[in-house]
Coordinates of C-alpha atoms (C1' of nucleotides) in Angstrom, one line a residue:
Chain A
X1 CA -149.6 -181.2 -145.0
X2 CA -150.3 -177.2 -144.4
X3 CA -149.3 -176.4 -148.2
X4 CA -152.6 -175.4 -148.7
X5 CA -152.5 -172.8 -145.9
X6 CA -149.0 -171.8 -147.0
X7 CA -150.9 -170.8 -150.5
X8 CA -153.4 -168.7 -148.8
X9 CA -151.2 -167.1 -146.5
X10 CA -148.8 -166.3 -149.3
X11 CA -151.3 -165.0 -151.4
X12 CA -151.5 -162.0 -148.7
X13 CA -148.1 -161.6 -147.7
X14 CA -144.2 -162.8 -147.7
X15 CA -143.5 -165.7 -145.4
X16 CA -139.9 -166.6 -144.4
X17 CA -138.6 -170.0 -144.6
X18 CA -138.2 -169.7 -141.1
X19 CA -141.8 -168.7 -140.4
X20 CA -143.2 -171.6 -142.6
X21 CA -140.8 -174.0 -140.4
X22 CA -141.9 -172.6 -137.3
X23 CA -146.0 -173.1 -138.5
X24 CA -144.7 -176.7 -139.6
X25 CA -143.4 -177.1 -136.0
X26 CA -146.5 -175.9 -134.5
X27 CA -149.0 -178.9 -136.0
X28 CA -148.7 -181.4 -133.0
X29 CA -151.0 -184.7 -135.7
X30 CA -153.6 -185.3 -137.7
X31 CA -157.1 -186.7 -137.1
X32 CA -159.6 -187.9 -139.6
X33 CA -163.6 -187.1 -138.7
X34 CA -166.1 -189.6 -140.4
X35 CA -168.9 -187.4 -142.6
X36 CA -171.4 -186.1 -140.6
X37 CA -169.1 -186.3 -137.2
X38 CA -170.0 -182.9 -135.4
X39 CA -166.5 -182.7 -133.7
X40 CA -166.6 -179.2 -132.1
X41 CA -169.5 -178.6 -129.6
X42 CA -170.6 -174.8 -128.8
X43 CA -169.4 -174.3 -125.4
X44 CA -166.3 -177.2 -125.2
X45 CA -163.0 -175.9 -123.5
X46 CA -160.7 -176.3 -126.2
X47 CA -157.1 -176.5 -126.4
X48 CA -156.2 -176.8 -129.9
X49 CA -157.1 -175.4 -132.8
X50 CA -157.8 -177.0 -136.2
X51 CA -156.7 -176.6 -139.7
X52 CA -158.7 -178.2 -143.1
X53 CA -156.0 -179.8 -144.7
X54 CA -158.3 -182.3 -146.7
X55 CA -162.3 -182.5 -146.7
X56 CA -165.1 -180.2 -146.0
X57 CA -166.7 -178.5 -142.7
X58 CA -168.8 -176.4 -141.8
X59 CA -169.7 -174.4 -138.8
X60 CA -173.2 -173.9 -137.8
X61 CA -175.6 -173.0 -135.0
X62 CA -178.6 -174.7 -134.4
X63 CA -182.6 -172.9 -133.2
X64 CA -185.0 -174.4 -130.7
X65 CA -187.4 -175.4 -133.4
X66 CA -184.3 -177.7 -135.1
X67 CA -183.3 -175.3 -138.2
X68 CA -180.1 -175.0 -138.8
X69 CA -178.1 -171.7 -140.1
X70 CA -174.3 -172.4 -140.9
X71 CA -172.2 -169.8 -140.5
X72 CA -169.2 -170.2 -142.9
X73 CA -167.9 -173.3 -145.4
X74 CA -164.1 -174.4 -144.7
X75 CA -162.0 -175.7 -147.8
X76 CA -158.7 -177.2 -147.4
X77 CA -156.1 -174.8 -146.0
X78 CA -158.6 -173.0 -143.6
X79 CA -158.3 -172.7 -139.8
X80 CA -161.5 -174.0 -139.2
X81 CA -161.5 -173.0 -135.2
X82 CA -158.3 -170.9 -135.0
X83 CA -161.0 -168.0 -133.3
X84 CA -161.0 -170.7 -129.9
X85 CA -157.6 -169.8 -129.1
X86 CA -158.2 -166.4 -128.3
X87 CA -161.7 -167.5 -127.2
X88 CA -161.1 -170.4 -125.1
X89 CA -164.0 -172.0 -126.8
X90 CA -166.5 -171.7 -129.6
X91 CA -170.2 -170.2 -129.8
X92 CA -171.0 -172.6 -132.9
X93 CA -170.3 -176.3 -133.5
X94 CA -168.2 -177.9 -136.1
X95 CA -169.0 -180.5 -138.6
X96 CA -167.5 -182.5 -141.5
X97 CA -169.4 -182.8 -144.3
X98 CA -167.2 -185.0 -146.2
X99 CA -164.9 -187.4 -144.6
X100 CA -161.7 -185.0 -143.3
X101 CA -158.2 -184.7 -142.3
X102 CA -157.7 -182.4 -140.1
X103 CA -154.5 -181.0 -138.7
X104 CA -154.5 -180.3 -134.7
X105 CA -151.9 -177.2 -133.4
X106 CA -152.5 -176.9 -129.6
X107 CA -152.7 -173.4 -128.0
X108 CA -149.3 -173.6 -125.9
X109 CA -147.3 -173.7 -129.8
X110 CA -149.5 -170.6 -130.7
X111 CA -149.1 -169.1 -128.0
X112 CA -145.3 -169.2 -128.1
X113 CA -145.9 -168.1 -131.7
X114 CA -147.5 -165.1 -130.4
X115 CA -144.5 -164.5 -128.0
X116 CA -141.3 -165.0 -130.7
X117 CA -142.6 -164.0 -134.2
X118 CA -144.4 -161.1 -134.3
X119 CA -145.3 -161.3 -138.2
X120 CA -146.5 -164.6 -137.9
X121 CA -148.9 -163.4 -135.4
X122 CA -150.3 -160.9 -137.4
X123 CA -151.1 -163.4 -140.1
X124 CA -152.8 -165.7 -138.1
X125 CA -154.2 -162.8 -136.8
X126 CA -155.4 -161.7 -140.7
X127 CA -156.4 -165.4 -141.4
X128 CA -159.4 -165.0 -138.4
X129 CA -160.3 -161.8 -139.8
X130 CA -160.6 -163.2 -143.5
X131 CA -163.6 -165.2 -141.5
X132 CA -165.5 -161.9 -140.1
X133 CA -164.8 -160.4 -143.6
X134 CA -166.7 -162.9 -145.2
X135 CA -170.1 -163.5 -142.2
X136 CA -169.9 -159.7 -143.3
X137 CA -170.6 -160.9 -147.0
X138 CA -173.3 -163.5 -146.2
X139 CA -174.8 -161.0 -143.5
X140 CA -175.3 -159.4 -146.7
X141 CA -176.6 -162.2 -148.7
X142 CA -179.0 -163.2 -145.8
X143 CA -180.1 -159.5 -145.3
X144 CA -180.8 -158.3 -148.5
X145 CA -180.2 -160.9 -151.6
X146 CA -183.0 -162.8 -153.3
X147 CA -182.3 -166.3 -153.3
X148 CA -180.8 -166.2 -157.2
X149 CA -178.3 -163.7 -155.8
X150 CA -177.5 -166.1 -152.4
X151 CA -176.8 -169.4 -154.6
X152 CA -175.1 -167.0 -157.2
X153 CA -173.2 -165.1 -154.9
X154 CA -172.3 -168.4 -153.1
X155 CA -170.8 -170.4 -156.1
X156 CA -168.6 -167.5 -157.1
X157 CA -167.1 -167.3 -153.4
X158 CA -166.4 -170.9 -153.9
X159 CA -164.8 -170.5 -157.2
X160 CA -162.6 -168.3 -156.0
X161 CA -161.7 -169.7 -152.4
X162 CA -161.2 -173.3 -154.0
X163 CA -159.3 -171.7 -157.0
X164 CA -156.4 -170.3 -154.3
X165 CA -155.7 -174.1 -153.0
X166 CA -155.5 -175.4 -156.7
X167 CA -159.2 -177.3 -156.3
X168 CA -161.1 -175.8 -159.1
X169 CA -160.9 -177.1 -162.6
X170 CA -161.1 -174.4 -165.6
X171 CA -164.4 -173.3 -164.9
X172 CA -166.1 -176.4 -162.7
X173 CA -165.1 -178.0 -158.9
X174 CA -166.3 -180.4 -156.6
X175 CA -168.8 -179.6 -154.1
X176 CA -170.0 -182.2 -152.0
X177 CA -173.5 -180.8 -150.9
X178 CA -177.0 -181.9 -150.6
X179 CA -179.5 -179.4 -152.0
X180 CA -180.5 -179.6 -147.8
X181 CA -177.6 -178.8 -147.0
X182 CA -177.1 -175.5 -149.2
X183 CA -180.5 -174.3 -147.9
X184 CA -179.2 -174.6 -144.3
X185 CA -175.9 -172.5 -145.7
X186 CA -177.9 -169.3 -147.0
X187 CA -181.3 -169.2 -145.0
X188 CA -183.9 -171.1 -147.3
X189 CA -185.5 -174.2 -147.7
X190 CA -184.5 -177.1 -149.7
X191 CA -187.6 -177.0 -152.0
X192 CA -186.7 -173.3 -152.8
X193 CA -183.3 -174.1 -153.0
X194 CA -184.0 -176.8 -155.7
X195 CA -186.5 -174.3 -157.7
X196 CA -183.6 -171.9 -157.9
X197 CA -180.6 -174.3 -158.4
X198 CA -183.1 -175.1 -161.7
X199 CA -183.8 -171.2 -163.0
X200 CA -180.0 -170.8 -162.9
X201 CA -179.8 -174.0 -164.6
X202 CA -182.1 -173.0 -167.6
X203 CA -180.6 -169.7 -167.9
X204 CA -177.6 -171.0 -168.8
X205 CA -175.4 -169.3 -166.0
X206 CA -174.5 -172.3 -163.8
X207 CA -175.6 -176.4 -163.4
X208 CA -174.7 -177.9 -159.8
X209 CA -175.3 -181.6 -160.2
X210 CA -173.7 -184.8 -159.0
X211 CA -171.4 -182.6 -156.3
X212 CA -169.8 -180.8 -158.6
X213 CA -170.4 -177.1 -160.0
X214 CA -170.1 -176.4 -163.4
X215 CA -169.9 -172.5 -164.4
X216 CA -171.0 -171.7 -167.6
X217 CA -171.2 -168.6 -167.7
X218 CA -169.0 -166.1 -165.1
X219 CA -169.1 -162.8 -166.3
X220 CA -173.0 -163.5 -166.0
X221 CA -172.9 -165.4 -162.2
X222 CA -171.5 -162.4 -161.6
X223 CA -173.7 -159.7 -162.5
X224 CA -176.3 -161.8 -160.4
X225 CA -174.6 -162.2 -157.6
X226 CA -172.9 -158.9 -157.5
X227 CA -170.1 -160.5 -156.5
X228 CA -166.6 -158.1 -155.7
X229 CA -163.9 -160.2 -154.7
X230 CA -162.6 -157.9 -152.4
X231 CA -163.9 -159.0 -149.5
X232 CA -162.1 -161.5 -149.7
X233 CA -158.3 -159.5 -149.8
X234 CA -155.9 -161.1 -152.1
X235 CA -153.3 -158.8 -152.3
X236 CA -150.0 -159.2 -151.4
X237 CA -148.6 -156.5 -149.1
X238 CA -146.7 -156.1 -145.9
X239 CA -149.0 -157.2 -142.7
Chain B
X1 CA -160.5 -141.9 -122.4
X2 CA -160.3 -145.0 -123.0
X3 CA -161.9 -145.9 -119.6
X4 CA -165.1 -147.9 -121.5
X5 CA -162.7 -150.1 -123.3
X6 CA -161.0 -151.0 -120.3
X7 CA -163.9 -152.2 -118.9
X8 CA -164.4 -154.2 -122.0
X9 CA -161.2 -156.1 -122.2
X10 CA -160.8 -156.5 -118.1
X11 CA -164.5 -158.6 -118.1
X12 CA -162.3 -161.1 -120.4
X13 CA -159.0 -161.0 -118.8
X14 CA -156.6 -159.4 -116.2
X15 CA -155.1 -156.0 -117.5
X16 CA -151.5 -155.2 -115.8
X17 CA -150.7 -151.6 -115.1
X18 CA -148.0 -151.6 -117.8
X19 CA -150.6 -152.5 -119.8
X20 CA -153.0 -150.3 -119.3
X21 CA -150.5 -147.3 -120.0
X22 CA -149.2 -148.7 -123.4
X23 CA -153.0 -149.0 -124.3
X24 CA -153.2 -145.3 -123.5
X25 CA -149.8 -144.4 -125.0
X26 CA -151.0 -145.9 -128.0
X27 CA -153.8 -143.2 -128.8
X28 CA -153.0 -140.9 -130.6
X29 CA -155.6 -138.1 -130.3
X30 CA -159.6 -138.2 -130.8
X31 CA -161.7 -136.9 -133.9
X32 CA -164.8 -135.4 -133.9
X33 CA -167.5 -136.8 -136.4
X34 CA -170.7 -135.1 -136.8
X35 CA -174.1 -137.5 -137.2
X36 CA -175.2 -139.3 -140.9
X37 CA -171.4 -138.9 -142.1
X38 CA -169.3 -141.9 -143.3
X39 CA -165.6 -141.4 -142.0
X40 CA -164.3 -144.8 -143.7
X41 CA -165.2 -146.2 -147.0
X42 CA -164.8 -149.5 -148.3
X43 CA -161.3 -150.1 -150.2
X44 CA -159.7 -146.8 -148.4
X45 CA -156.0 -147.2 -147.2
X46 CA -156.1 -146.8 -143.6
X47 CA -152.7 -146.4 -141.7
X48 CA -154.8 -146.0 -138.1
X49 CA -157.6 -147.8 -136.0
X50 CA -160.2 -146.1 -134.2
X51 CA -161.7 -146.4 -131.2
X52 CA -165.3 -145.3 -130.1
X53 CA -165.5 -143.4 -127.4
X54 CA -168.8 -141.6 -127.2
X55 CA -171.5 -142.0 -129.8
X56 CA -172.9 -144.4 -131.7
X57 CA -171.7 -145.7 -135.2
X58 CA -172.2 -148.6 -137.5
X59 CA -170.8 -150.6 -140.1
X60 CA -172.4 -151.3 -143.4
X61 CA -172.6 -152.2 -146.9
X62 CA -174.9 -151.1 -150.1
X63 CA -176.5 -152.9 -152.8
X64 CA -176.4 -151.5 -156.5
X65 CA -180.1 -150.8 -155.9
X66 CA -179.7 -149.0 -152.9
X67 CA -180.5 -151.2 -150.4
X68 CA -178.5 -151.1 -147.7
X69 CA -177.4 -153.8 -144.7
X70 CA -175.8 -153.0 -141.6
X71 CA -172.8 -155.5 -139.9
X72 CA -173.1 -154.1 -136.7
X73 CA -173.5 -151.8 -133.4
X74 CA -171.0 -150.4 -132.3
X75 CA -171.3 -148.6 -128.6
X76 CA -168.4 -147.0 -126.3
X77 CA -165.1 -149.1 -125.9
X78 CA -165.8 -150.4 -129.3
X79 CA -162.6 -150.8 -131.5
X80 CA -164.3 -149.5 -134.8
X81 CA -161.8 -150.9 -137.5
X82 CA -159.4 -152.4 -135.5
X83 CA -159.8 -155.1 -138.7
X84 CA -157.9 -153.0 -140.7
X85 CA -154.9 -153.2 -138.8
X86 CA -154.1 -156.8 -140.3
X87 CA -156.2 -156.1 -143.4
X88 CA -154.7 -152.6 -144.3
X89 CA -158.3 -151.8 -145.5
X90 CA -162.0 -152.6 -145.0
X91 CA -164.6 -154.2 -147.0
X92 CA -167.5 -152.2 -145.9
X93 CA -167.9 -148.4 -144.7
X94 CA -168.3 -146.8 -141.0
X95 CA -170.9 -144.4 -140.4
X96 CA -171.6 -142.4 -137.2
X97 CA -175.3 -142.9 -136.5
X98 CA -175.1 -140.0 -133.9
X99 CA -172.3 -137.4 -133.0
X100 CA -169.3 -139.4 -132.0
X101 CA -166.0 -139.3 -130.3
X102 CA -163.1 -141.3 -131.4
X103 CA -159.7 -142.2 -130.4
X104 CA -156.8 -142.7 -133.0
X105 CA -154.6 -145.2 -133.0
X106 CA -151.9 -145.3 -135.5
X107 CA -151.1 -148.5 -137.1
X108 CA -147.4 -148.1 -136.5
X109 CA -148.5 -147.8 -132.5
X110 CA -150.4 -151.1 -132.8
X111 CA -147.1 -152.9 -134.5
X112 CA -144.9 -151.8 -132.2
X113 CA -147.7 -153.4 -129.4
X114 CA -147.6 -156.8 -131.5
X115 CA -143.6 -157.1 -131.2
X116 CA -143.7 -156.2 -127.4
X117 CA -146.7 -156.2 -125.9
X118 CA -147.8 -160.5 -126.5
X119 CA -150.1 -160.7 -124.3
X120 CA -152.0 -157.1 -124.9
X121 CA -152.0 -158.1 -128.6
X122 CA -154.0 -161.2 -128.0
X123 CA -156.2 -159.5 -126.3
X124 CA -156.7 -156.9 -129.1
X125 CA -157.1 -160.1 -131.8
X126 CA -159.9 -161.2 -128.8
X127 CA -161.5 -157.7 -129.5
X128 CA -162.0 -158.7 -133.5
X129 CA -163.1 -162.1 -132.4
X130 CA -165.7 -160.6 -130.2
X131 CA -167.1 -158.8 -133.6
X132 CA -166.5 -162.1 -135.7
X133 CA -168.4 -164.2 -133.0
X134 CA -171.7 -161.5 -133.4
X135 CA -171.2 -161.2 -136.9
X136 CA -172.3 -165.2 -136.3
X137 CA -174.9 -164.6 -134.4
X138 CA -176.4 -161.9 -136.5
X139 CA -176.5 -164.6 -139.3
X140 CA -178.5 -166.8 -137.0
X141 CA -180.8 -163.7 -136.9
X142 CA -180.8 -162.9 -140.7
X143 CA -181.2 -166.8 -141.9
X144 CA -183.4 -168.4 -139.8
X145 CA -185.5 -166.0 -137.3
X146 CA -188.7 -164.2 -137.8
X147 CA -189.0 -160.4 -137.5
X148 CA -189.9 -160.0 -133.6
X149 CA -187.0 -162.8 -132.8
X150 CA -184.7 -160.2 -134.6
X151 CA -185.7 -156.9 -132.7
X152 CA -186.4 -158.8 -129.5
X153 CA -182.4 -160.1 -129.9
X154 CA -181.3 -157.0 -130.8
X155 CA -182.5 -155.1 -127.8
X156 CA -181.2 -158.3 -125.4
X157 CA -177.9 -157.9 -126.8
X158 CA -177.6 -154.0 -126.8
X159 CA -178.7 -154.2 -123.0
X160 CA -175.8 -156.4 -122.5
X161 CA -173.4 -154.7 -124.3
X162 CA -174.6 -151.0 -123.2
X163 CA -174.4 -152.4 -119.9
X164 CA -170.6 -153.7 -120.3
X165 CA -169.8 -150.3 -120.4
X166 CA -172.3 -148.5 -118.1
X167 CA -174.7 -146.9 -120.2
X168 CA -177.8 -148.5 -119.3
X169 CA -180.1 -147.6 -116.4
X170 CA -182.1 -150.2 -114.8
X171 CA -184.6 -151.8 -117.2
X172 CA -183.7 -149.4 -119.9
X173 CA -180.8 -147.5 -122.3
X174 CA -180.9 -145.0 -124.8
X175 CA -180.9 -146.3 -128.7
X176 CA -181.2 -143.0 -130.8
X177 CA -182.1 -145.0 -134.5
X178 CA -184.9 -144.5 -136.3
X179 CA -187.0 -147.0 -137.5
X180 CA -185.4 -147.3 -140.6
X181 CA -182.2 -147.8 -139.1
X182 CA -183.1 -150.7 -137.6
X183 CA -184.5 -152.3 -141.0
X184 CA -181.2 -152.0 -142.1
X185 CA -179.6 -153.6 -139.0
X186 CA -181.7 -156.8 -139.0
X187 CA -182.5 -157.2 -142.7
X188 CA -186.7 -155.8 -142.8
X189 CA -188.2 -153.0 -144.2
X190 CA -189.1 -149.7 -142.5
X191 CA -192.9 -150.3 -142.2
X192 CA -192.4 -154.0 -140.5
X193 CA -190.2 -152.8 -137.8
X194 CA -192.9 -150.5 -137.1
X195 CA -195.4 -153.2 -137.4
X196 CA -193.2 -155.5 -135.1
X197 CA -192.8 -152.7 -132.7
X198 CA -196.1 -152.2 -132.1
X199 CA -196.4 -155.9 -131.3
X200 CA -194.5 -156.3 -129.0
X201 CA -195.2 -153.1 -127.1
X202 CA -198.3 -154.4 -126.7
X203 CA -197.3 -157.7 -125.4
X204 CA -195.9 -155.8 -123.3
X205 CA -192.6 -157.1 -123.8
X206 CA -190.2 -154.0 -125.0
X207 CA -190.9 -150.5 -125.5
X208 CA -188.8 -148.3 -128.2
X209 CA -190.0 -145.2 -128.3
X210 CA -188.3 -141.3 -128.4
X211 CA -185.0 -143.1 -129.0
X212 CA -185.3 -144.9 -125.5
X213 CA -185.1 -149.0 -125.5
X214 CA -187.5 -150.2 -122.4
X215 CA -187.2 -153.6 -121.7
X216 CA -190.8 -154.7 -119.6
X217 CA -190.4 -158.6 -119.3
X218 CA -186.8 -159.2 -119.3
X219 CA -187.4 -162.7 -119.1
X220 CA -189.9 -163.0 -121.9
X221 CA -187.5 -160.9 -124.5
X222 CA -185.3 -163.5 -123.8
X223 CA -187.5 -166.0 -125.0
X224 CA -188.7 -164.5 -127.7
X225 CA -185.2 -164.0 -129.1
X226 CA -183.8 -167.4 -128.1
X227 CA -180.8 -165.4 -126.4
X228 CA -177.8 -167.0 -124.9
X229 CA -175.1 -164.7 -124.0
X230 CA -172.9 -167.1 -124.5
X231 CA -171.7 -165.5 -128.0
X232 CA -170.4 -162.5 -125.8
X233 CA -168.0 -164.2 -124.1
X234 CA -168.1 -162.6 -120.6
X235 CA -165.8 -164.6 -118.8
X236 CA -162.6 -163.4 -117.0
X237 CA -159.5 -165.9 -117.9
X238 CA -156.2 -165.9 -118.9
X239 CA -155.9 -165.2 -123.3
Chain C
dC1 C1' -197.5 -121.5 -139.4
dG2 C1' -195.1 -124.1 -142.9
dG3 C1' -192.0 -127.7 -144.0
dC4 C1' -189.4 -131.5 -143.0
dT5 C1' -188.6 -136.0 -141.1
dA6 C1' -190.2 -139.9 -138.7
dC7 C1' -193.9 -142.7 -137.5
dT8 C1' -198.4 -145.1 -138.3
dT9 C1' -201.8 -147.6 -140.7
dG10 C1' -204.4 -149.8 -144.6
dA11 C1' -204.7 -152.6 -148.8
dG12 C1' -203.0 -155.7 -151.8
dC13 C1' -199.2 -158.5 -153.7
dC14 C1' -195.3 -161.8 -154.1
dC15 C1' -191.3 -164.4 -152.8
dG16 C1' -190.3 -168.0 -150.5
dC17 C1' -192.5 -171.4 -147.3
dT18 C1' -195.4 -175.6 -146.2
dC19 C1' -197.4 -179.8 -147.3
dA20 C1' -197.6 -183.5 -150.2
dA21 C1' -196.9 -186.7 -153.9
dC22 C1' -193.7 -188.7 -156.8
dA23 C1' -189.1 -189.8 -159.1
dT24 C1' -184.4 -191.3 -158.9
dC25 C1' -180.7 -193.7 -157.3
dA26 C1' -177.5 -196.3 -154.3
dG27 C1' -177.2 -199.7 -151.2
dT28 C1' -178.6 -204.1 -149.0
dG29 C1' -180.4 -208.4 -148.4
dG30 C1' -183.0 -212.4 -150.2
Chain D
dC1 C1' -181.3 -210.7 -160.2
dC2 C1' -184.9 -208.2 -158.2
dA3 C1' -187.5 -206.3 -154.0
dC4 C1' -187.1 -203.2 -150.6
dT5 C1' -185.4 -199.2 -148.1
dG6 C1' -183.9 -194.7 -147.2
dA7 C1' -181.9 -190.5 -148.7
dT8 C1' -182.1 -187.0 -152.1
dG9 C1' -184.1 -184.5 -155.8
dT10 C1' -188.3 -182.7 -158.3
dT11 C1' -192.7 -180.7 -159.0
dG12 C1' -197.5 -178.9 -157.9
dA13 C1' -200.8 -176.4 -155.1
dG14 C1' -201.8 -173.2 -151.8
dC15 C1' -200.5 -170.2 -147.9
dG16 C1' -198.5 -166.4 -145.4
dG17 C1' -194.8 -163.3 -143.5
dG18 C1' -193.0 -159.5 -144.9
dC19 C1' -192.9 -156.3 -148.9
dT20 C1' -194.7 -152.4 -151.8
dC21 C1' -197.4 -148.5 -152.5
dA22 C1' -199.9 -144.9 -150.6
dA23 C1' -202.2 -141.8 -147.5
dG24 C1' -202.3 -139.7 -143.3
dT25 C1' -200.5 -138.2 -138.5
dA26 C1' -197.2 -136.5 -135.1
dG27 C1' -193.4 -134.0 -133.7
dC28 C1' -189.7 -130.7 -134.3
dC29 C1' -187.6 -126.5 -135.8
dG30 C1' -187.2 -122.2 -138.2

DNA sequence: CGGCTACTTGAGCCCGCTCAACATCAGTGG
DNA sequence: CCACTGATGTTGAGCGGGCTCAAGTAGCCG
């Protein structure tokens, strides 16, 4: 069930058997969310937190005059709301966007995690910070990219986010989206988002059609995007 | 010393004694950075976290054409780079907008807080939360609202913050930035901030003039902005 | 007083938005 | 099997918020 976290967290640092029985021990069930199902409310008292283990959610905040900005995209093995247990609750709401399984670990495990394994700790504690790293990104995208650079910059994050869970092929993966729907991700509308989606098309660079994103060219998406992986810390060190 | 951040963490929680003097044992010493220079770069190793205690800096990160977008604000009792304790580096640099004070704290200091200190070390991972959760709300900002929403929020949230930590007077606080500076904080260019500041100065709304935020109609900022504290999280309770 | 930096204002442009029509496709029911 | 419906995608036309370029002003410091 959390072997998808157990690849990201690995990809950033040694985890004991022991530690990856203890993070087993700390998911209390599952629970499946219909598409569409906003199952985090800004504001809720919360008591668990949530990991992706199959699906798609985003977060998102909503405006008076009913757009919509979301915040960050959650692939499988992602804490999707592991901020709340610190927090107590959330300042954003929570949606699927695909039918998803998601695994529940209440705050009393996690906090007994933060009293008896230090290192463990820390990584969760790295895994919520991986989050601010990348709302730093898109604060960048949504501040100063043109719209090429947002969708651009935005497939390649995927590319690489999707490839550490094993849910890219060679150089294509599934994305479930409406065109809406990526317009609401990076600050446009879905009419521009559509226009664009089409010049990258016709330059050859990359096609998203049917849910699924097919790169043709990455050394290329790149250069558009001006996309540095670092942000996104995938080295393996001591935490 | 680190009186401000105290103030900080005990609006979110109760702060024991003990606490409070392995906080303060934790420091090491305070630099000195003198305005316009760029103490942390992107990609550095860092082996410490710093703490602002007087001044004003900010985070940021630069295009290849020179543009440039800010992250975020930080004021007194503001852990700086606290991130790069679980990180072991940063994605973006730290700039001191005005002369600033800040306190040291060595990485090794902060471990030894994680093994026995659980409590004080979730409220430390509350700290970076705090930053992820306006990182969130500054994408709200970027993606979907207008200029005078954007420098109307930022002035509502810099009189709460400012006044976290007792450095506002009644309707007003000091906020030396140029102009400029504040395109780069909320994604606009130089010449509509000035624009957008003479708006709504003469709506009579907010004043920012000789480096001095004065807030007229603290009711009708709000509106403007569409501001909820909520993001900030001011509410004392166990972490 | 001269030189620098920041602020202010005007004129014109353009990227992305709005509004609207139409196309495509997957259900769904008759 | 087709007609209907609703969601999603596509394209055109025109608009406008914020940008660019440029000139001028104000304030500060040596």
């Amino acid at each position: 069930m959390i072997e998808k976290l157990l690849l990201k967290l690995r990809l950033r640092d040694e985890l004991s058997d022991s530690e990856e029985a203890v993070l087993r021990g700390a998911m209390s069930h599952t629970v499946d969310h219909t598409q569409g199902r906003t199952f985090i409310r800004s504001g809720m008292e919360l008591t668990t937190s949530n990991l992706l283990i199959d699906g798609l959610v985003c977060r998102y905040k909503d405006l008076a005059d009913g757009s919509r900005q979301m915040l960050e995209l959650h692939v499988p093995g992602d804490f999707i709301d592991l901020h709340s247990f610190p927090l107590k609750r959330l300042d954003h709401n929570v949606m699927a966007l695909v039918p998803s399984t998601i695994g529940v670990f209440p705050h009393e495990r996690l906090q007994a995690i933060t009293q008896d394994e230090p290192h463990l700790s820390r990584l969760l504690w790295l895994s919520t910070l991986l989050d601010a790293s990348i709302h730093r990104e898109w604060l960048l995208s949504l501040g100063r990219r043109s719209a090429i650079q947002r969708l651009a910059h935005l497939f390649c994050e995927l590319y690489i986010r999707l490839g550490i869970v094993k849910l890219t092929q060679q150089t294509s993966y599934r994305l479930p989206l409406t065109q809406s729907q990526i317009s609401e991700l990076k600050g446009l509308t879905p009419v521009h988002v559509n226009r664009t989606l089409k010049e990258l098309r016709e330059q050859g660079i990359v096609t998203f059609r049917s849910d699924t994103v097919s790169i043709h060219d990455w050394t290329r998406l790149q250069a558009v995007a001006e996309f540095d992986p670092a942000y996104l810390f995938m080295e393996k060190r001591p935490r």
